[in-house]
CSV table of C-alpha atoms in Angstrom, one decimal:
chain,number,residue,atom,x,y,z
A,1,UNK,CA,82.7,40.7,16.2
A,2,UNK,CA,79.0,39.1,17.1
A,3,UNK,CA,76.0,40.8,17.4
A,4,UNK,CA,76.1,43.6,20.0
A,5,UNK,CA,73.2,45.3,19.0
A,6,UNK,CA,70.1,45.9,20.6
A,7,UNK,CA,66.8,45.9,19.4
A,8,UNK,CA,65.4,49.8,19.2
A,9,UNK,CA,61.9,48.9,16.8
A,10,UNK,CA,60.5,45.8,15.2
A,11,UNK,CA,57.4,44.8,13.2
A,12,UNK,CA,58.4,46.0,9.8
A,13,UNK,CA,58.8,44.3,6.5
A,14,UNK,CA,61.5,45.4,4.8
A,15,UNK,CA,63.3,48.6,6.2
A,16,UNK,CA,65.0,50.8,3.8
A,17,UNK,CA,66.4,54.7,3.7
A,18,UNK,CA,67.2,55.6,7.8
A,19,UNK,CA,68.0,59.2,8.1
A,20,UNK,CA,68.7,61.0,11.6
A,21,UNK,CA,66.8,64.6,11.9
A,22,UNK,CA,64.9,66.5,14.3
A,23,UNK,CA,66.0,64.4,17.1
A,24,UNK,CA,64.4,60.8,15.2
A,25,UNK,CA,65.5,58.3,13.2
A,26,UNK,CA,63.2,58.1,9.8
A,27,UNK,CA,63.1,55.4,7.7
A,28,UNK,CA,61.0,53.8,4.7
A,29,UNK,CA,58.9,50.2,5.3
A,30,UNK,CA,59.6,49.3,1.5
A,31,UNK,CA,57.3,46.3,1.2
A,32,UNK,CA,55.1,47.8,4.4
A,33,UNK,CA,54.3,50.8,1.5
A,34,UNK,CA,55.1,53.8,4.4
A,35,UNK,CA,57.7,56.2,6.0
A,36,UNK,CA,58.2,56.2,9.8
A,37,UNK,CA,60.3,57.8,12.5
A,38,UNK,CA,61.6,56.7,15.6
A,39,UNK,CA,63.0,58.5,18.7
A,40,UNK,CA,65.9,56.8,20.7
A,41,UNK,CA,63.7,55.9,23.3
A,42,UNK,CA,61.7,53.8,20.8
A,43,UNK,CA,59.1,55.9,20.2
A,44,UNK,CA,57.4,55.2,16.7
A,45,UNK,CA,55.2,57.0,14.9
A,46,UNK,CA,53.9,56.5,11.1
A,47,UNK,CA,54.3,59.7,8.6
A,48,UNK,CA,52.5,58.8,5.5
A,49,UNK,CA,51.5,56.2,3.7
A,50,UNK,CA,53.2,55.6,-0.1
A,51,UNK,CA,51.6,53.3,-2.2
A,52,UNK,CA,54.8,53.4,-4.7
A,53,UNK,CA,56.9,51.6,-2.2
A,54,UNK,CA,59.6,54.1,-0.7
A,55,UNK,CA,62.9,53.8,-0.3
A,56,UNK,CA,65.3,56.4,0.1
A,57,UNK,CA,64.8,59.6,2.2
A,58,UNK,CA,66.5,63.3,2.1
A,59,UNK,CA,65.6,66.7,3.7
A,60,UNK,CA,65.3,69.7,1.6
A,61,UNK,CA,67.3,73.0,2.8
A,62,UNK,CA,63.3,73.8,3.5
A,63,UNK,CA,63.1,70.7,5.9
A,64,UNK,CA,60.2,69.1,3.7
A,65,UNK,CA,60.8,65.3,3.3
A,66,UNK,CA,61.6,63.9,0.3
A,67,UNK,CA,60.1,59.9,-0.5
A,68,UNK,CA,61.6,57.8,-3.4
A,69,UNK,CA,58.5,56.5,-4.8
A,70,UNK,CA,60.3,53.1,-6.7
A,71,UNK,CA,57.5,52.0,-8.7
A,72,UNK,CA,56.5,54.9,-10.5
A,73,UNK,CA,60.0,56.2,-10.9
A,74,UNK,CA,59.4,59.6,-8.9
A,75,UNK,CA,60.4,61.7,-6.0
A,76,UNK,CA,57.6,62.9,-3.9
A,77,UNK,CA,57.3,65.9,-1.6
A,78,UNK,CA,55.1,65.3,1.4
A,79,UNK,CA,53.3,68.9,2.4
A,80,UNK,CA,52.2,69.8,5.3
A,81,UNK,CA,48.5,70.3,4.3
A,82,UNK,CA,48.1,68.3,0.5
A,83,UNK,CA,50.2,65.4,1.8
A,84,UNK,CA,52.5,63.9,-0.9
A,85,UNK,CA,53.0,65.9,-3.5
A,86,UNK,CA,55.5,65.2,-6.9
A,87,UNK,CA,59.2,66.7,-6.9
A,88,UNK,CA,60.3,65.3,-9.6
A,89,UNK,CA,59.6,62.3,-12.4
A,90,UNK,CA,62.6,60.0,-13.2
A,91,UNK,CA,61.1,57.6,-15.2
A,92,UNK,CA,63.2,59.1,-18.5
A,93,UNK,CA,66.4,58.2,-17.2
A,94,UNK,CA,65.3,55.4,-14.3
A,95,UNK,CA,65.5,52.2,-16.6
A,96,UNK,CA,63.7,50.2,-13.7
A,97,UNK,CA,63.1,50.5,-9.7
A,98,UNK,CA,64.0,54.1,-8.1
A,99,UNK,CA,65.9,53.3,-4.9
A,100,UNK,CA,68.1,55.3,-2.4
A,101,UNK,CA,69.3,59.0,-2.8
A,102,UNK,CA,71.7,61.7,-1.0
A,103,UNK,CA,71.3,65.5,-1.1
A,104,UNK,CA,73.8,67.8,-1.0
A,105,UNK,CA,73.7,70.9,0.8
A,106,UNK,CA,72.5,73.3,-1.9
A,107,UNK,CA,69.3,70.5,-2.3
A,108,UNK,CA,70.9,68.7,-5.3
A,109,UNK,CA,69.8,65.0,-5.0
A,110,UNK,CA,71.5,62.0,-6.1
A,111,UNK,CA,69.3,59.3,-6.7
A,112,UNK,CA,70.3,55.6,-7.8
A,113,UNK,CA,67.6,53.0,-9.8
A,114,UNK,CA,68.0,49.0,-9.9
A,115,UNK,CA,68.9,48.8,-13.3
A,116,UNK,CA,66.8,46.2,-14.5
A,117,UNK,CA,63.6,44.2,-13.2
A,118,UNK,CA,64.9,42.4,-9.9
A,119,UNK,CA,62.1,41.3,-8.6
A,120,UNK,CA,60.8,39.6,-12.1
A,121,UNK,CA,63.9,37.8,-12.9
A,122,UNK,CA,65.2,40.2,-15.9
A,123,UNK,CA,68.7,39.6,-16.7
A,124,UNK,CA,70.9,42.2,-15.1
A,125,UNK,CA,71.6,45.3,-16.5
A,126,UNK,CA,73.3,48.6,-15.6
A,127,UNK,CA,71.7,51.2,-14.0
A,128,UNK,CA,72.3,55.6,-14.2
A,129,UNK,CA,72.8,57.3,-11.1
A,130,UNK,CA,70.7,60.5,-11.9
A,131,UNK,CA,71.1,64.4,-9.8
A,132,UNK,CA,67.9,66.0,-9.5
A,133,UNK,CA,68.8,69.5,-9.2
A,134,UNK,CA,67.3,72.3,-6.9
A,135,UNK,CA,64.7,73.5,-9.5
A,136,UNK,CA,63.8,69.6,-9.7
A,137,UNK,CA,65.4,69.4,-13.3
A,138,UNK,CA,66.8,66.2,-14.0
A,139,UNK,CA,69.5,64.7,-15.2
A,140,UNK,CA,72.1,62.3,-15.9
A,141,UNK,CA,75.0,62.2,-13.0
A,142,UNK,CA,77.1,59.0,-14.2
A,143,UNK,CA,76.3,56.0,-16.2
A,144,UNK,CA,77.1,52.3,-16.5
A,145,UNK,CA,76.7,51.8,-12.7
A,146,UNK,CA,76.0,48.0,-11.1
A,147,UNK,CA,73.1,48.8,-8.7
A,148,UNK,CA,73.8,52.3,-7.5
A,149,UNK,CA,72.8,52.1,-4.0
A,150,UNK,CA,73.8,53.8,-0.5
A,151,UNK,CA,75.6,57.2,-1.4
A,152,UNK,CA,77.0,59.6,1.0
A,153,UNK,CA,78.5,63.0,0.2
A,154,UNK,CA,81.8,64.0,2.0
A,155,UNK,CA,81.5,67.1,4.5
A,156,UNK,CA,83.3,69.3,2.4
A,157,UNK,CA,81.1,68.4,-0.3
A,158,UNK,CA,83.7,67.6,-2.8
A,159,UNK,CA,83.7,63.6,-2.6
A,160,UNK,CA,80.6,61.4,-3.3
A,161,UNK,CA,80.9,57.9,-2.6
A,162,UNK,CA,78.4,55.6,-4.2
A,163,UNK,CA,77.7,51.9,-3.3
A,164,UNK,CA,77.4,49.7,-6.3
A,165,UNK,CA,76.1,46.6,-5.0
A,166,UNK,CA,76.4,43.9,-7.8
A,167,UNK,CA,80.1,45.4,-8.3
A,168,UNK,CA,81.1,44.6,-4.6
A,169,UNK,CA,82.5,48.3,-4.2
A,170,UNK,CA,82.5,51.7,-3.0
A,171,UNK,CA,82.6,54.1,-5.8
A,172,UNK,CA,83.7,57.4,-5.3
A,173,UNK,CA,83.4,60.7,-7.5
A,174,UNK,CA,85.5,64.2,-7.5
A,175,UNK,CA,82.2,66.3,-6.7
A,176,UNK,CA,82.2,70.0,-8.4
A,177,UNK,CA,80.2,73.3,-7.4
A,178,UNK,CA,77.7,73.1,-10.2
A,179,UNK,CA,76.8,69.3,-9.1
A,180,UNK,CA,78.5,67.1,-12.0
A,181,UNK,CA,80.8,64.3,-11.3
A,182,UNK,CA,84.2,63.6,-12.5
A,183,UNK,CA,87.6,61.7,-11.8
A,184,UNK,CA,85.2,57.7,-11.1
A,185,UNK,CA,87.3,55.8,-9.1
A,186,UNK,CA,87.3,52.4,-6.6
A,187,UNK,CA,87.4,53.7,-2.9
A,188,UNK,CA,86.8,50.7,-1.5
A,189,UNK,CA,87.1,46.8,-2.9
A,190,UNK,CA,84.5,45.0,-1.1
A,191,UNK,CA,85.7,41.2,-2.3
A,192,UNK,CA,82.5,39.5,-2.5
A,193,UNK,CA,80.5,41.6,-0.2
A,194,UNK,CA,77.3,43.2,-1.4
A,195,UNK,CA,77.3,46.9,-0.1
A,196,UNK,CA,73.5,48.4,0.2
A,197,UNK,CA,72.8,51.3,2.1
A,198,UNK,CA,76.2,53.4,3.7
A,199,UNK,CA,76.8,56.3,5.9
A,200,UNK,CA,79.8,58.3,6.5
A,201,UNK,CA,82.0,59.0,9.9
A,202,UNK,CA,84.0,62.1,11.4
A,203,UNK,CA,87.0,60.5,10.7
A,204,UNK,CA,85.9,59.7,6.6
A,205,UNK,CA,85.5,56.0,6.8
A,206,UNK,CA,82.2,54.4,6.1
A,207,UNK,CA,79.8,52.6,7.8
A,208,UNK,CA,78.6,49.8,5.1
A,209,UNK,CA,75.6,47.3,5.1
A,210,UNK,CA,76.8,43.8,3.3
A,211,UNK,CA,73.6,42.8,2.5
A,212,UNK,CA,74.4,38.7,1.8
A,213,UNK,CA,77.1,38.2,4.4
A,214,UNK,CA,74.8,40.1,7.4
A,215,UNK,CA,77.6,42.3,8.4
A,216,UNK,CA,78.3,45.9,9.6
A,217,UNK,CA,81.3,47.1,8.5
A,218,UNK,CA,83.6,50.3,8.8
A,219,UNK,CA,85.9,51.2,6.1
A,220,UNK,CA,88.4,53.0,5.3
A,221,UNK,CA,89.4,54.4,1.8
A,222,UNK,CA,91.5,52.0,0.1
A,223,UNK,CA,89.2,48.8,1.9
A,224,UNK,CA,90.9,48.4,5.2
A,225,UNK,CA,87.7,47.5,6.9
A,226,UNK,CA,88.3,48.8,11.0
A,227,UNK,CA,85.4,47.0,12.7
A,228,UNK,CA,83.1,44.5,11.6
A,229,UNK,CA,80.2,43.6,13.4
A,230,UNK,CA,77.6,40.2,12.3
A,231,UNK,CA,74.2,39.9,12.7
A,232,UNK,CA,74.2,36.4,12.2
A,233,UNK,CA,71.2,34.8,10.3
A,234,UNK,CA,70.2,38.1,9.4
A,235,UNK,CA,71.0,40.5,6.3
A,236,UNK,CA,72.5,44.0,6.9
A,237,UNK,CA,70.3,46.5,5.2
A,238,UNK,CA,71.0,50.2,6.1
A,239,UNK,CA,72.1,51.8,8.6
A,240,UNK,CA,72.7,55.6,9.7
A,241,UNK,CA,74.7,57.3,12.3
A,242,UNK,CA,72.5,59.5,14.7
A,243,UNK,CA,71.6,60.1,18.4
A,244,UNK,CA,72.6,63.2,20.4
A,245,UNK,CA,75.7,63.0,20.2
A,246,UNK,CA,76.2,61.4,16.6
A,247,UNK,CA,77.3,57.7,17.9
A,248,UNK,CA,74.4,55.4,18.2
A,249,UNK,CA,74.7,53.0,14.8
A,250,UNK,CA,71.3,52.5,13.5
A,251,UNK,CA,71.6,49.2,12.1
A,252,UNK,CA,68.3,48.4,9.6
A,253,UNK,CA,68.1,44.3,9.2
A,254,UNK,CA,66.4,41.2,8.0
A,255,UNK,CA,65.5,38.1,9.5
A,256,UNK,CA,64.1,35.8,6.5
A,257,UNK,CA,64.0,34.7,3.0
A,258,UNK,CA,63.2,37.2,0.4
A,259,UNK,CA,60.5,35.1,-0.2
A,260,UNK,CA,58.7,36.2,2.8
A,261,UNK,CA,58.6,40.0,2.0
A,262,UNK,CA,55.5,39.7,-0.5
A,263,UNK,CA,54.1,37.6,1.5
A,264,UNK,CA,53.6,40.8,4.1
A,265,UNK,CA,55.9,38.9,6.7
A,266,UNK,CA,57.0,41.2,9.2
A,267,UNK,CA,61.4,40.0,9.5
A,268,UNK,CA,62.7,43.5,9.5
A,269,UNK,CA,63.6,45.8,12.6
A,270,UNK,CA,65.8,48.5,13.8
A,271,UNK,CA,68.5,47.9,16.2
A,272,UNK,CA,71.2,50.0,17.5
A,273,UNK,CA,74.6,49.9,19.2
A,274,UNK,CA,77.4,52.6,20.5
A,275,UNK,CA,80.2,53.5,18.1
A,276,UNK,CA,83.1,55.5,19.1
A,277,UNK,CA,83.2,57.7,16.1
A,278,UNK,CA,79.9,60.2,15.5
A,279,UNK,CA,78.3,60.3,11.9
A,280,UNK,CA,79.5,63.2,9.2
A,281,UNK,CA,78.8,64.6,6.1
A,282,UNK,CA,75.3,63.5,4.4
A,283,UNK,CA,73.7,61.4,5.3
């Protein structure tokens, strides 16, 4: 199905990390270097500036934002009166970029890195997915992942479903009390779609970003794909499911060649349609 969407917020560079709380939308300008929020009205405002490049955002059980910082391999705390503040260094088990994250309800994060230097043309490598737990220790969660990216965690927090990008899949873990992963398994073949950042429904099928084909898809465990909606000449980025009541799509894209991101070009907005199905589980 075409392009239905309309435009909610443009001007950015590279969007990254949307997250629906507190009645806005917030999201990461990776290559703009800060986190903003958006209400559904369009109303933007800038929260803070992250010279590190951010990318993926959570919510503590506190409320206090947490900001991948990629560069430097951390998470950062932003506080209310010292502004960003370190959480947690990954830069032991982060072999490259730090990229997007999910938290689980207890404040356990999952957080993905690239792998491998992407952006200087290093041969591709596999990548950890790493769980910072509540006391900010961290650690190992699974290994020998192809570009962990977009991860959701099921409502009943026993399922967590990973997006491997350069493996065309959804990956899903058995998720146990104590945070540790078990039972790896395919959830979802992608063919040659390239899955980035994901969000989960009411109804357990997720919402996924295919990066190189420019689509929005929803999908059901085992791949059958339910809708699929193009943004054509565009790539599909992100997206999160927010709003009152749970069923406006937030749908982060790119209009451009990758190329033009260091270059400061502003290709990247936020646009938004109706789905029938309101957002679940986290994020």
């Amino acid at each position: 199905m075409k392009n239905d969407f309309e435009v909610l917020a443009d001007g950015f560079v590279f969007l990254e990390g949307p997250r629906w709380k507190n009645d806005r939308l917030w999201f990461s300008d990776m290559w703009g270097y800060g986190v903003y929020s958006v209400t559904e009205e369009g109303d933007c405002e800038k929260i803070v500036d992250v010279p590190g490049r951010p990318s993926g955002l959570c919510f503590l059980p506190s409320g206090d934002l947490i900001v991948v910082s990629m560069t430097d391999r951390k998470l950062l705390r932003l506080d209310s009166h010292d502004g960003l503040m370190q959480y947690a260094d990954l830069s032991l088990f982060a072999t490259a970029d730090a990229n997007d994250m999910v938290i689980d309800s207890d404040g356990g994060i999952y957080v993905g890195n690239f792998g491998y230097d992407l952006f200087g043309g290093a041969e591709s490598a596999m990548a950890n997915l790493l769980r910072v737990a509540p006391d900010a220790s961290v650690s190992v969660a699974a290994e020998d992942m192809s570009f962990p990216n977009g991860t959701v965690i099921s409502e009943d927090g026993k399922t967590l479903i990973c997006a491997e990008t350069f493996a065309n899949c959804l990956t899903a873990f058995t998720r146990h009390s104590d945070g540790t992963l078990s039972n790896r398994r395919v959830w979802a073949d992608l063919g040659e779609r390239t899955p980035d950042g994901i969000c989960l429904d009411a109804e357990g099928a997720v919402w996924v970003s295919s990066f190189g084909s420019g689509e929005f898809l929803r999908v059901f465990e085992g791949g059958r794909i339910g809708e699929i909606y193009t943004v054509e000449g565009k790539r599909a980025v992100a997206c999160n499911l927010g709003g009152k009541d749970g069923r406006t799509l937030f749908a982060l894209t790119f209009e451009g060649e990758i190329e033009d991101i260091a270059k400061g070009a502003k290709n990247a907005r936020i646009e938004v349609r109706r789905v029938d199905v309101p957002g679940a589980g986290n994020p």
